[in-house]
Every structure is written in structure tokens, then in C-alpha cells.
Amino acid sequence: MTVGVALNAIDADNQVDATVRLAEEAAAAGLRSAWFGQTFGADSPQLAAIVGREVPALQVGTSAIPIFGRHPLVVSSQAQTAQAATHGRYHLGLALGTKLLTETGFGIPHERPIARLREFLVALRQLTETGTADFHGELLTATTPIPARVPGAGSRVPLLVAAMAPQALRASGELADGILPYLAGPRALAEHIVPAVTAAAETAGRPAPRIVAFVPAVVTDDVASVREKAAEQLAFYEQIPSYARVIELSGGKRAVDVAAIGDEETVAAEVRRYRDAGATEVVFTSTEIAGDADRLRTWALLGELAG
């Protein structure tokens, strides 16, 4: 199983410089991948391209770009550029986004997200694989009167979706290469998420999907303090219906209930539970809530598990 970490250096004086330094530390610890979120701040494909260029030992990925407020032509250009910069080590993650951020931030309605996701994936696949598109959907149009190919990007960019609900899982299984579930514990993965996306992929005649599970996790002796910080950091997700649902399916009441916080033995056991539930890759998040000592301790464990 591949293990990695989500890097977040938004409080640094220079986010790009700090992120590269963190990535170097992660690679030195033996981690295999680094992932970057997308909000209204740093452009995650650019950040991934820079880190992947500077730290060639790491696979890099975006988790994940909301499809509302974006267009497949623009996202394809970003993804292909990152893929060329990293010589094939970039992984593109897409997300449905949320009503709150879409309508408040962009001023556009967050309507028919599954239909938009399907059209986005079809058009994007054409663009990233061929550098051309002639797609005319109900919600999106993507055509290429001039080529949209980035030399050096190779023949494909892995397409993943932050999908956890039934319709999104069905679309992802049929049209994407895998999924990026977050705050979905082993029970939700094993009983709901993995079977649904796998069945959809099989029906569509596609390979078994990648299941890249994002897990809030910290190795620490100060469990109570770290858990309190994690609860505060993760509370935002509890107001989003898709996350609230998957937390409940995982057997939790709050987002922090699916976090893996404890000593090496405790956290390693949680990683094994994710593996047994069908995760093909595990990515740790929330390590920034701990001090440097706990962060490095967490990464050391991940390096051991990767080895």
C-alpha cells in the first residue's frame, strides 16, 4: 500500500517555500506521495508541479479541485503542465464542491452536481489523453479549435474524484480512475464506498478503482490535547451533509471520531484497518495541528509502513 501525506503550510511566511521544505522532510522519512488541497488560496496544481519538480522522490496530487467555477479546458492545461513538470508523477483530484463555498464564493448556483461531474470527466478525459475535445453536453461545452496538448505530459493524467455518496461513486467508477474519500472510516469504506465504486467500475468494464483514503492522523503521547485541536479543525466538515453522512456511516458522531490519534501501535493498527477495508492508498492529514516533534514522529511511522 502506498502511504502519503497532505501538506498544508498556509501559515508560513512563504507557502511555496515552506511546502517544498515539508515535502523534502516527508521524502526523507520514506513517504511516497504528497497531496495539496484547493480552496481560494494557492493553486494546487502549480504547487504540486513545483514540489514534484523539487522533490523527485514523491508522487504528487491535488485533492481536490471543485468542478464548479472551473472549466475542463483550464483544468486540463493545469494538469498537463503539472504532469510534464513532474515527468508523470502528478495525480488530479476533482471534487463536487459545496453549496456554501460555490454560491458564496463564485456567486453561481450549486445545481446538478452529478450531471456536471459526469460531463466534466468525459471532456477532461478527452483533453488529457488526446489534447483535443469535441464535447457538447447539456451543462458544458469543450472544443479545441487549436490544440490543447502540453508536450511532455504523456498519454494520461490519473483522474480521481472526492466521491463518497452513491451517485458520485457510480459516476466515478464509470468515468474516473479512483476516489479520494475523506473522513470515511473503515466501516464506511468496507460496507458502502468500496463496494459501490468497484461495482460501477466493473459494470463499465474499467479496471478496479484506486481508493485513496484521506485520514486525519497524528502519532503523539498528548492524545487529549491533539484530539481537542483536531476536533476544532475538523468541525467545519460536520455542517456539510456529505461529510456528516459518511461520519455517521463510519460509526462516529463528530468528525474527530474518525481521526487516528495515539502512539505508533494505535495509528498503525488504524492504517491496517483501512487497508483491510479496501483502501489502496492511505494519506495522512492534520499533522500540522501537532508540533514538529509529533509531525516527524508521524511521518517516521508512515515511512516504516511504506517500507
PDB file of C-alpha atoms in Angstrom:
ATOM      1  CA  MET A   1       0.000   0.000   0.000  1.00  0.00           C
ATOM      2  CA  THR A   2       1.205   3.492  -0.852  1.00  0.00           C
ATOM      3  CA  VAL A   3       1.248   5.946   2.030  1.00  0.00           C
ATOM      4  CA  GLY A   4       1.462   9.698   1.818  1.00  0.00           C
ATOM      5  CA  VAL A   5       0.669  12.965   3.484  1.00  0.00           C
ATOM      6  CA  ALA A   6      -1.368  16.081   2.776  1.00  0.00           C
ATOM      7  CA  LEU A   7       0.848  19.142   3.092  1.00  0.00           C
ATOM      8  CA  ASN A   8      -0.549  22.405   4.396  1.00  0.00           C
ATOM      9  CA  ALA A   9       1.707  25.386   5.020  1.00  0.00           C
ATOM     10  CA  ILE A  10      -0.813  28.211   4.826  1.00  0.00           C
ATOM     11  CA  ASP A  11       0.530  29.867   7.980  1.00  0.00           C
ATOM     12  CA  ALA A  12       4.089  30.171   6.649  1.00  0.00           C
ATOM     13  CA  ASP A  13       5.685  33.429   5.523  1.00  0.00           C
ATOM     14  CA  ASN A  14       6.004  31.903   2.049  1.00  0.00           C
ATOM     15  CA  GLN A  15       3.666  28.986   1.430  1.00  0.00           C
ATOM     16  CA  VAL A  16       5.533  27.643  -1.599  1.00  0.00           C
ATOM     17  CA  ASP A  17       8.962  27.650   0.069  1.00  0.00           C
ATOM     18  CA  ALA A  18       7.574  26.104   3.248  1.00  0.00           C
ATOM     19  CA  THR A  19       5.720  23.429   1.327  1.00  0.00           C
ATOM     20  CA  VAL A  20       8.865  22.394  -0.533  1.00  0.00           C
ATOM     21  CA  ARG A  21      10.717  22.102   2.773  1.00  0.00           C
ATOM     22  CA  LEU A  22       7.947  19.947   4.231  1.00  0.00           C
ATOM     23  CA  ALA A  23       7.955  17.759   1.130  1.00  0.00           C
ATOM     24  CA  GLU A  24      11.707  17.246   1.451  1.00  0.00           C
ATOM     25  CA  GLU A  25      11.231  16.137   5.052  1.00  0.00           C
ATOM     26  CA  ALA A  26       8.422  13.790   4.040  1.00  0.00           C
ATOM     27  CA  ALA A  27      10.520  12.196   1.303  1.00  0.00           C
ATOM     28  CA  ALA A  28      13.455  11.813   3.677  1.00  0.00           C
ATOM     29  CA  ALA A  29      11.152   9.979   6.084  1.00  0.00           C
ATOM     30  CA  GLY A  30      10.260   7.491   3.347  1.00  0.00           C
ATOM     31  CA  LEU A  31       6.820   8.744   2.350  1.00  0.00           C
ATOM     32  CA  ARG A  32       5.719   8.077  -1.208  1.00  0.00           C
ATOM     33  CA  SER A  33       3.247  10.850  -2.022  1.00  0.00           C
ATOM     34  CA  ALA A  34       2.319  14.439  -1.155  1.00  0.00           C
ATOM     35  CA  TRP A  35      -1.111  15.941  -1.767  1.00  0.00           C
ATOM     36  CA  PHE A  36      -2.354  19.521  -1.840  1.00  0.00           C
ATOM     37  CA  GLY A  37      -5.817  20.860  -1.138  1.00  0.00           C
ATOM     38  CA  GLN A  38      -7.595  23.516  -3.162  1.00  0.00           C
ATOM     39  CA  THR A  39      -9.511  26.406  -1.658  1.00  0.00           C
ATOM     40  CA  PHE A  40      -9.321  30.072  -2.641  1.00  0.00           C
ATOM     41  CA  GLY A  41      -5.613  30.345  -1.870  1.00  0.00           C
ATOM     42  CA  ALA A  42      -2.656  28.663  -3.555  1.00  0.00           C
ATOM     43  CA  ASP A  43      -3.270  26.956  -6.891  1.00  0.00           C
ATOM     44  CA  SER A  44      -2.821  23.283  -6.066  1.00  0.00           C
ATOM     45  CA  PRO A  45      -1.695  22.011  -9.498  1.00  0.00           C
ATOM     46  CA  GLN A  46       1.023  24.678  -9.551  1.00  0.00           C
ATOM     47  CA  LEU A  47       2.047  23.767  -6.022  1.00  0.00           C
ATOM     48  CA  ALA A  48       2.152  20.083  -6.955  1.00  0.00           C
ATOM     49  CA  ALA A  49       4.218  20.844 -10.050  1.00  0.00           C
ATOM     50  CA  ILE A  50       6.767  22.835  -8.037  1.00  0.00           C
ATOM     51  CA  VAL A  51       7.039  20.253  -5.278  1.00  0.00           C
ATOM     52  CA  GLY A  52       7.214  17.379  -7.724  1.00  0.00           C
ATOM     53  CA  ARG A  53       9.985  19.156  -9.623  1.00  0.00           C
ATOM     54  CA  GLU A  54      11.952  19.942  -6.471  1.00  0.00           C
ATOM     55  CA  VAL A  55      11.382  16.594  -4.710  1.00  0.00           C
ATOM     56  CA  PRO A  56      11.509  13.872  -7.381  1.00  0.00           C
ATOM     57  CA  ALA A  57      11.108  11.041  -4.859  1.00  0.00           C
ATOM     58  CA  LEU A  58       7.444  11.933  -4.346  1.00  0.00           C
ATOM     59  CA  GLN A  59       4.308  11.323  -6.329  1.00  0.00           C
ATOM     60  CA  VAL A  60       2.209  14.497  -6.083  1.00  0.00           C
ATOM     61  CA  GLY A  61      -1.501  15.100  -6.297  1.00  0.00           C
ATOM     62  CA  THR A  62      -4.335  17.578  -5.992  1.00  0.00           C
ATOM     63  CA  SER A  63      -7.116  16.768  -3.569  1.00  0.00           C
ATOM     64  CA  ALA A  64      -9.257  18.197  -4.861  1.00  0.00           C
ATOM     65  CA  ILE A  65     -10.305  20.896  -7.365  1.00  0.00           C
ATOM     66  CA  PRO A  66     -14.030  21.750  -7.192  1.00  0.00           C
ATOM     67  CA  ILE A  67     -15.655  21.471 -10.619  1.00  0.00           C
ATOM     68  CA  PHE A  68     -17.901  24.498 -10.099  1.00  0.00           C
ATOM     69  CA  GLY A  69     -16.218  27.699 -11.178  1.00  0.00           C
ATOM     70  CA  ARG A  70     -13.786  25.763 -13.392  1.00  0.00           C
ATOM     71  CA  HIS A  71     -13.800  24.523 -16.972  1.00  0.00           C
ATOM     72  CA  PRO A  72     -12.299  21.272 -18.328  1.00  0.00           C
ATOM     73  CA  LEU A  73     -10.084  23.194 -20.783  1.00  0.00           C
ATOM     74  CA  VAL A  74      -8.480  25.191 -17.973  1.00  0.00           C
ATOM     75  CA  VAL A  75      -8.134  22.246 -15.598  1.00  0.00           C
ATOM     76  CA  SER A  76      -6.648  20.140 -18.399  1.00  0.00           C
ATOM     77  CA  SER A  77      -3.988  22.783 -19.046  1.00  0.00           C
ATOM     78  CA  GLN A  78      -3.119  22.890 -15.344  1.00  0.00           C
ATOM     79  CA  ALA A  79      -2.987  19.113 -15.028  1.00  0.00           C
ATOM     80  CA  GLN A  80      -0.957  18.510 -18.162  1.00  0.00           C
ATOM     81  CA  THR A  81       1.542  21.199 -17.158  1.00  0.00           C
ATOM     82  CA  ALA A  82       1.960  19.598 -13.731  1.00  0.00           C
ATOM     83  CA  GLN A  83       2.321  16.191 -15.361  1.00  0.00           C
ATOM     84  CA  ALA A  84       5.050  17.444 -17.700  1.00  0.00           C
ATOM     85  CA  ALA A  85       6.846  19.237 -14.856  1.00  0.00           C
ATOM     86  CA  THR A  86       6.907  16.070 -12.746  1.00  0.00           C
ATOM     87  CA  HIS A  87       7.562  13.645 -15.608  1.00  0.00           C
ATOM     88  CA  GLY A  88       4.435  11.625 -14.988  1.00  0.00           C
ATOM     89  CA  ARG A  89       4.075  11.824 -11.208  1.00  0.00           C
ATOM     90  CA  TYR A  90       1.004  14.059 -10.985  1.00  0.00           C
ATOM     91  CA  HIS A  91      -2.477  12.858  -9.963  1.00  0.00           C
ATOM     92  CA  LEU A  92      -5.510  15.099 -10.493  1.00  0.00           C
ATOM     93  CA  GLY A  93      -8.338  15.053  -7.974  1.00  0.00           C
ATOM     94  CA  LEU A  94     -11.721  16.648  -8.596  1.00  0.00           C
ATOM     95  CA  ALA A  95     -14.499  17.465  -6.145  1.00  0.00           C
ATOM     96  CA  LEU A  96     -18.177  18.331  -6.359  1.00  0.00           C
ATOM     97  CA  GLY A  97     -17.618  21.274  -4.063  1.00  0.00           C
ATOM     98  CA  THR A  98     -20.172  22.534  -1.585  1.00  0.00           C
ATOM     99  CA  LYS A  99     -23.216  24.759  -1.896  1.00  0.00           C
ATOM    100  CA  LEU A 100     -21.817  27.137   0.727  1.00  0.00           C
ATOM    101  CA  LEU A 101     -18.482  27.818  -0.950  1.00  0.00           C
ATOM    102  CA  THR A 102     -19.748  27.662  -4.531  1.00  0.00           C
ATOM    103  CA  GLU A 103     -22.643  30.055  -4.126  1.00  0.00           C
ATOM    104  CA  THR A 104     -20.964  32.374  -1.644  1.00  0.00           C
ATOM    105  CA  GLY A 105     -17.580  32.472  -3.346  1.00  0.00           C
ATOM    106  CA  PHE A 106     -18.426  32.298  -7.049  1.00  0.00           C
ATOM    107  CA  GLY A 107     -21.992  33.551  -6.981  1.00  0.00           C
ATOM    108  CA  ILE A 108     -23.170  30.652  -9.131  1.00  0.00           C
ATOM    109  CA  PRO A 109     -25.796  28.042  -8.231  1.00  0.00           C
ATOM    110  CA  HIS A 110     -24.553  24.696  -6.983  1.00  0.00           C
ATOM    111  CA  GLU A 111     -27.029  22.741  -9.090  1.00  0.00           C
ATOM    112  CA  ARG A 112     -26.986  19.278 -10.674  1.00  0.00           C
ATOM    113  CA  PRO A 113     -23.500  18.426  -9.377  1.00  0.00           C
ATOM    114  CA  ILE A 114     -23.562  14.781 -10.549  1.00  0.00           C
ATOM    115  CA  ALA A 115     -24.561  15.680 -14.090  1.00  0.00           C
ATOM    116  CA  ARG A 116     -21.826  18.319 -14.150  1.00  0.00           C
ATOM    117  CA  LEU A 117     -19.293  15.833 -12.768  1.00  0.00           C
ATOM    118  CA  ARG A 118     -20.103  13.315 -15.496  1.00  0.00           C
ATOM    119  CA  GLU A 119     -19.740  15.874 -18.260  1.00  0.00           C
ATOM    120  CA  PHE A 120     -16.587  17.314 -16.705  1.00  0.00           C
ATOM    121  CA  LEU A 121     -14.944  13.874 -16.544  1.00  0.00           C
ATOM    122  CA  VAL A 122     -15.838  12.954 -20.122  1.00  0.00           C
ATOM    123  CA  ALA A 123     -14.488  16.219 -21.527  1.00  0.00           C
ATOM    124  CA  LEU A 124     -11.425  16.187 -19.302  1.00  0.00           C
ATOM    125  CA  ARG A 125     -10.546  12.621 -20.252  1.00  0.00           C
ATOM    126  CA  GLN A 126     -10.600  13.574 -23.930  1.00  0.00           C
ATOM    127  CA  LEU A 127      -8.382  16.562 -23.293  1.00  0.00           C
ATOM    128  CA  THR A 128      -5.785  14.913 -21.068  1.00  0.00           C
ATOM    129  CA  GLU A 129      -5.480  11.812 -23.239  1.00  0.00           C
ATOM    130  CA  THR A 130      -5.542  13.350 -26.717  1.00  0.00           C
ATOM    131  CA  GLY A 131      -5.079  17.082 -26.327  1.00  0.00           C
ATOM    132  CA  THR A 132      -8.327  17.607 -28.217  1.00  0.00           C
ATOM    133  CA  ALA A 133     -12.012  17.634 -27.384  1.00  0.00           C
ATOM    134  CA  ASP A 134     -15.295  17.861 -29.204  1.00  0.00           C
ATOM    135  CA  PHE A 135     -17.717  17.642 -26.322  1.00  0.00           C
ATOM    136  CA  HIS A 136     -21.166  19.224 -26.337  1.00  0.00           C
ATOM    137  CA  GLY A 137     -23.064  18.381 -23.176  1.00  0.00           C
ATOM    138  CA  GLU A 138     -26.125  19.753 -21.512  1.00  0.00           C
ATOM    139  CA  LEU A 139     -24.122  21.770 -18.994  1.00  0.00           C
ATOM    140  CA  LEU A 140     -20.645  22.023 -20.531  1.00  0.00           C
ATOM    141  CA  THR A 141     -19.062  22.501 -23.915  1.00  0.00           C
ATOM    142  CA  ALA A 142     -15.392  21.803 -24.551  1.00  0.00           C
ATOM    143  CA  THR A 143     -13.935  22.007 -28.047  1.00  0.00           C
ATOM    144  CA  THR A 144     -10.412  22.631 -29.288  1.00  0.00           C
ATOM    145  CA  PRO A 145     -10.192  24.864 -32.364  1.00  0.00           C
ATOM    146  CA  ILE A 146      -6.461  24.870 -31.612  1.00  0.00           C
ATOM    147  CA  PRO A 147      -4.521  22.008 -29.937  1.00  0.00           C
ATOM    148  CA  ALA A 148      -4.677  21.747 -26.163  1.00  0.00           C
ATOM    149  CA  ARG A 149      -1.779  19.344 -25.746  1.00  0.00           C
ATOM    150  CA  VAL A 150       1.184  20.028 -23.437  1.00  0.00           C
ATOM    151  CA  PRO A 151       4.300  18.321 -24.855  1.00  0.00           C
ATOM    152  CA  GLY A 152       5.896  16.111 -22.232  1.00  0.00           C
ATOM    153  CA  ALA A 153       2.670  15.429 -20.364  1.00  0.00           C
ATOM    154  CA  GLY A 154       2.493  11.845 -21.611  1.00  0.00           C
ATOM    155  CA  SER A 155      -0.629   9.993 -22.605  1.00  0.00           C
ATOM    156  CA  ARG A 156      -2.713  10.207 -19.472  1.00  0.00           C
ATOM    157  CA  VAL A 157      -3.224  12.041 -16.197  1.00  0.00           C
ATOM    158  CA  PRO A 158      -4.830   9.895 -13.462  1.00  0.00           C
ATOM    159  CA  LEU A 159      -8.296  11.286 -12.705  1.00  0.00           C
ATOM    160  CA  LEU A 160      -9.657  10.814  -9.189  1.00  0.00           C
ATOM    161  CA  VAL A 161     -12.805  12.146  -7.532  1.00  0.00           C
ATOM    162  CA  ALA A 162     -13.509  13.067  -3.919  1.00  0.00           C
ATOM    163  CA  ALA A 163     -16.643  10.901  -4.031  1.00  0.00           C
ATOM    164  CA  MET A 164     -18.453   9.238  -1.129  1.00  0.00           C
ATOM    165  CA  ALA A 165     -22.204   9.379  -1.863  1.00  0.00           C
ATOM    166  CA  PRO A 166     -23.905   6.754  -4.084  1.00  0.00           C
ATOM    167  CA  GLN A 167     -24.404   8.807  -7.259  1.00  0.00           C
ATOM    168  CA  ALA A 168     -20.923  10.302  -7.132  1.00  0.00           C
ATOM    169  CA  LEU A 169     -19.422   6.864  -6.545  1.00  0.00           C
ATOM    170  CA  ARG A 170     -21.304   5.479  -9.541  1.00  0.00           C
ATOM    171  CA  ALA A 171     -20.080   8.271 -11.801  1.00  0.00           C
ATOM    172  CA  SER A 172     -16.520   7.924 -10.505  1.00  0.00           C
ATOM    173  CA  GLY A 173     -16.466   4.176 -11.006  1.00  0.00           C
ATOM    174  CA  GLU A 174     -17.676   4.556 -14.568  1.00  0.00           C
ATOM    175  CA  LEU A 175     -15.557   7.527 -15.647  1.00  0.00           C
ATOM    176  CA  ALA A 176     -12.595   8.073 -13.292  1.00  0.00           C
ATOM    177  CA  ASP A 177      -9.580   6.086 -12.122  1.00  0.00           C
ATOM    178  CA  GLY A 178     -10.425   6.128  -8.450  1.00  0.00           C
ATOM    179  CA  ILE A 179     -11.713   8.090  -5.493  1.00  0.00           C
ATOM    180  CA  LEU A 180     -10.405  10.285  -2.670  1.00  0.00           C
ATOM    181  CA  PRO A 181     -12.686   9.691   0.345  1.00  0.00           C
ATOM    182  CA  TYR A 182     -12.092  11.885   3.391  1.00  0.00           C
ATOM    183  CA  LEU A 183     -13.452  11.346   6.904  1.00  0.00           C
ATOM    184  CA  ALA A 184     -14.740   7.953   5.757  1.00  0.00           C
ATOM    185  CA  GLY A 185     -13.693   5.399   8.348  1.00  0.00           C
ATOM    186  CA  PRO A 186     -13.002   1.727   7.659  1.00  0.00           C
ATOM    187  CA  ARG A 187     -16.625   0.722   8.251  1.00  0.00           C
ATOM    188  CA  ALA A 188     -17.981   3.230   5.749  1.00  0.00           C
ATOM    189  CA  LEU A 189     -15.336   2.194   3.235  1.00  0.00           C
ATOM    190  CA  ALA A 190     -15.912  -1.539   3.569  1.00  0.00           C
ATOM    191  CA  GLU A 191     -19.696  -1.510   3.744  1.00  0.00           C
ATOM    192  CA  HIS A 192     -20.678   1.360   1.461  1.00  0.00           C
ATOM    193  CA  ILE A 193     -17.970   3.125  -0.508  1.00  0.00           C
ATOM    194  CA  VAL A 194     -15.638   0.451  -1.877  1.00  0.00           C
ATOM    195  CA  PRO A 195     -18.403  -1.955  -2.988  1.00  0.00           C
ATOM    196  CA  ALA A 196     -20.309   0.827  -4.777  1.00  0.00           C
ATOM    197  CA  VAL A 197     -17.405   2.287  -6.744  1.00  0.00           C
ATOM    198  CA  THR A 198     -15.973  -1.137  -7.537  1.00  0.00           C
ATOM    199  CA  ALA A 199     -19.294  -2.416  -8.860  1.00  0.00           C
ATOM    200  CA  ALA A 200     -19.677   0.679 -11.041  1.00  0.00           C
ATOM    201  CA  ALA A 201     -16.198   0.202 -12.489  1.00  0.00           C
ATOM    202  CA  GLU A 202     -16.857  -3.479 -13.195  1.00  0.00           C
ATOM    203  CA  THR A 203     -20.145  -2.694 -14.927  1.00  0.00           C
ATOM    204  CA  ALA A 204     -18.385  -0.100 -17.094  1.00  0.00           C
ATOM    205  CA  GLY A 205     -15.600  -2.540 -17.944  1.00  0.00           C
ATOM    206  CA  ARG A 206     -12.970  -0.428 -16.213  1.00  0.00           C
ATOM    207  CA  PRO A 207     -10.085  -1.591 -14.006  1.00  0.00           C
ATOM    208  CA  ALA A 208     -10.527  -1.794 -10.250  1.00  0.00           C
ATOM    209  CA  PRO A 209     -10.538   1.784  -8.938  1.00  0.00           C
ATOM    210  CA  ARG A 210      -7.910   3.272  -6.685  1.00  0.00           C
ATOM    211  CA  ILE A 211      -9.190   4.026  -3.186  1.00  0.00           C
ATOM    212  CA  VAL A 212      -7.044   6.813  -1.755  1.00  0.00           C
ATOM    213  CA  ALA A 213      -8.284   7.241   1.814  1.00  0.00           C
ATOM    214  CA  PHE A 214      -7.510  10.570   3.466  1.00  0.00           C
ATOM    215  CA  VAL A 215      -7.275  10.098   7.226  1.00  0.00           C
ATOM    216  CA  PRO A 216      -6.787  12.737   9.949  1.00  0.00           C
ATOM    217  CA  ALA A 217      -3.952  11.188  11.934  1.00  0.00           C
ATOM    218  CA  VAL A 218      -1.198  12.137  14.374  1.00  0.00           C
ATOM    219  CA  VAL A 219       1.241   9.993  16.340  1.00  0.00           C
ATOM    220  CA  THR A 220       1.530  11.552  19.785  1.00  0.00           C
ATOM    221  CA  ASP A 221       1.638  10.927  23.514  1.00  0.00           C
ATOM    222  CA  ASP A 222      -0.508  14.001  24.186  1.00  0.00           C
ATOM    223  CA  VAL A 223      -3.691  12.424  22.856  1.00  0.00           C
ATOM    224  CA  ALA A 224      -6.159  14.655  24.685  1.00  0.00           C
ATOM    225  CA  SER A 225      -4.616  17.931  23.517  1.00  0.00           C
ATOM    226  CA  VAL A 226      -4.171  16.835  19.899  1.00  0.00           C
ATOM    227  CA  ARG A 227      -7.675  15.408  19.810  1.00  0.00           C
ATOM    228  CA  GLU A 228      -9.068  18.731  21.055  1.00  0.00           C
ATOM    229  CA  LYS A 229      -7.209  20.624  18.320  1.00  0.00           C
ATOM    230  CA  ALA A 230      -8.345  18.110  15.705  1.00  0.00           C
ATOM    231  CA  ALA A 231     -11.960  18.429  16.820  1.00  0.00           C
ATOM    232  CA  GLU A 232     -11.781  22.197  16.372  1.00  0.00           C
ATOM    233  CA  GLN A 233     -10.089  21.953  12.970  1.00  0.00           C
ATOM    234  CA  LEU A 234     -12.492  19.322  11.610  1.00  0.00           C
ATOM    235  CA  ALA A 235     -15.732  20.819  12.940  1.00  0.00           C
ATOM    236  CA  PHE A 236     -16.287  22.696   9.663  1.00  0.00           C
ATOM    237  CA  TYR A 237     -16.985  19.421   7.854  1.00  0.00           C
ATOM    238  CA  GLU A 238     -19.769  18.457  10.232  1.00  0.00           C
ATOM    239  CA  GLN A 239     -22.042  21.103   8.684  1.00  0.00           C
ATOM    240  CA  ILE A 240     -21.622  19.644   5.168  1.00  0.00           C
ATOM    241  CA  PRO A 241     -24.233  16.911   4.542  1.00  0.00           C
ATOM    242  CA  SER A 242     -21.981  14.553   2.564  1.00  0.00           C
ATOM    243  CA  TYR A 243     -19.363  14.533   5.313  1.00  0.00           C
ATOM    244  CA  ALA A 244     -21.916  14.295   8.107  1.00  0.00           C
ATOM    245  CA  ARG A 245     -23.407  11.246   6.377  1.00  0.00           C
ATOM    246  CA  VAL A 246     -20.110   9.424   5.947  1.00  0.00           C
ATOM    247  CA  ILE A 247     -19.035  10.177   9.525  1.00  0.00           C
ATOM    248  CA  GLU A 248     -22.269   8.575  10.703  1.00  0.00           C
ATOM    249  CA  LEU A 249     -21.744   5.573   8.419  1.00  0.00           C
ATOM    250  CA  SER A 250     -18.298   5.229   9.974  1.00  0.00           C
ATOM    251  CA  GLY A 251     -19.845   4.950  13.426  1.00  0.00           C
ATOM    252  CA  GLY A 252     -18.928   8.451  14.559  1.00  0.00           C
ATOM    253  CA  LYS A 253     -20.885  11.447  15.771  1.00  0.00           C
ATOM    254  CA  ARG A 254     -18.231  14.086  15.158  1.00  0.00           C
ATOM    255  CA  ALA A 255     -15.508  14.329  12.544  1.00  0.00           C
ATOM    256  CA  VAL A 256     -12.794  13.792  15.132  1.00  0.00           C
ATOM    257  CA  ASP A 257     -14.289  10.367  15.858  1.00  0.00           C
ATOM    258  CA  VAL A 258     -12.734   9.040  12.644  1.00  0.00           C
ATOM    259  CA  ALA A 259      -9.297  10.515  13.378  1.00  0.00           C
ATOM    260  CA  ALA A 260      -6.396   8.212  14.231  1.00  0.00           C
ATOM    261  CA  ILE A 261      -4.608   9.778  17.194  1.00  0.00           C
ATOM    262  CA  GLY A 262      -2.324   7.873  19.551  1.00  0.00           C
ATOM    263  CA  ASP A 263       1.004   6.086  19.728  1.00  0.00           C
ATOM    264  CA  GLU A 264       2.662   4.213  16.872  1.00  0.00           C
ATOM    265  CA  GLU A 265       0.890   0.944  17.610  1.00  0.00           C
ATOM    266  CA  THR A 266      -2.533   2.598  17.709  1.00  0.00           C
ATOM    267  CA  VAL A 267      -2.098   4.547  14.488  1.00  0.00           C
ATOM    268  CA  ALA A 268      -0.503   1.625  12.628  1.00  0.00           C
ATOM    269  CA  ALA A 269      -3.475  -0.535  13.589  1.00  0.00           C
ATOM    270  CA  GLU A 270      -5.818   2.066  12.090  1.00  0.00           C
ATOM    271  CA  VAL A 271      -3.854   2.061   8.835  1.00  0.00           C
ATOM    272  CA  ARG A 272      -4.233  -1.725   8.703  1.00  0.00           C
ATOM    273  CA  ARG A 273      -7.984  -1.335   9.204  1.00  0.00           C
ATOM    274  CA  TYR A 274      -8.161   0.985   6.211  1.00  0.00           C
ATOM    275  CA  ARG A 275      -6.177  -1.469   4.140  1.00  0.00           C
ATOM    276  CA  ASP A 276      -8.479  -4.315   5.153  1.00  0.00           C
ATOM    277  CA  ALA A 277     -11.483  -2.138   4.267  1.00  0.00           C
ATOM    278  CA  GLY A 278     -10.244  -1.788   0.697  1.00  0.00           C
ATOM    279  CA  ALA A 279      -8.036   1.296   0.691  1.00  0.00           C
ATOM    280  CA  THR A 280      -5.253   1.011  -1.857  1.00  0.00           C
ATOM    281  CA  GLU A 281      -3.514   4.111  -0.516  1.00  0.00           C
ATOM    282  CA  VAL A 282      -3.655   5.996   2.783  1.00  0.00           C
ATOM    283  CA  VAL A 283      -2.850   9.699   3.069  1.00  0.00           C
ATOM    284  CA  PHE A 284      -2.499  11.342   6.485  1.00  0.00           C
ATOM    285  CA  THR A 285      -3.933  14.796   7.052  1.00  0.00           C
ATOM    286  CA  SER A 286      -3.976  17.110  10.082  1.00  0.00           C
ATOM    287  CA  THR A 287      -0.337  16.567  11.031  1.00  0.00           C
ATOM    288  CA  GLU A 288       0.065  20.361  11.110  1.00  0.00           C
ATOM    289  CA  ILE A 289      -2.027  20.554  14.286  1.00  0.00           C
ATOM    290  CA  ALA A 290       0.771  18.872  16.201  1.00  0.00           C
ATOM    291  CA  GLY A 291       4.218  20.247  16.943  1.00  0.00           C
ATOM    292  CA  ASP A 292       7.241  19.461  14.821  1.00  0.00           C
ATOM    293  CA  ALA A 293       8.240  16.533  17.030  1.00  0.00           C
ATOM    294  CA  ASP A 294       4.880  14.781  16.649  1.00  0.00           C
ATOM    295  CA  ARG A 295       4.768  15.561  12.927  1.00  0.00           C
ATOM    296  CA  LEU A 296       8.164  13.987  12.347  1.00  0.00           C
ATOM    297  CA  ARG A 297       7.195  11.069  14.559  1.00  0.00           C
ATOM    298  CA  THR A 298       4.049  10.587  12.473  1.00  0.00           C
ATOM    299  CA  TRP A 299       5.996  10.709   9.234  1.00  0.00           C
ATOM    300  CA  ALA A 300       8.557   8.254  10.584  1.00  0.00           C
ATOM    301  CA  LEU A 301       5.761   5.756  11.185  1.00  0.00           C
ATOM    302  CA  LEU A 302       4.416   6.297   7.678  1.00  0.00           C
ATOM    303  CA  GLY A 303       7.892   5.754   6.275  1.00  0.00           C
ATOM    304  CA  GLU A 304       8.134   2.449   8.120  1.00  0.00           C
ATOM    305  CA  LEU A 305       4.730   1.382   6.817  1.00  0.00           C
ATOM    306  CA  ALA A 306       5.728   2.361   3.280  1.00  0.00           C
ATOM    307  CA  GLY A 307       8.881   0.288   3.551  1.00  0.00           C
TER     308      GLY A 307
END
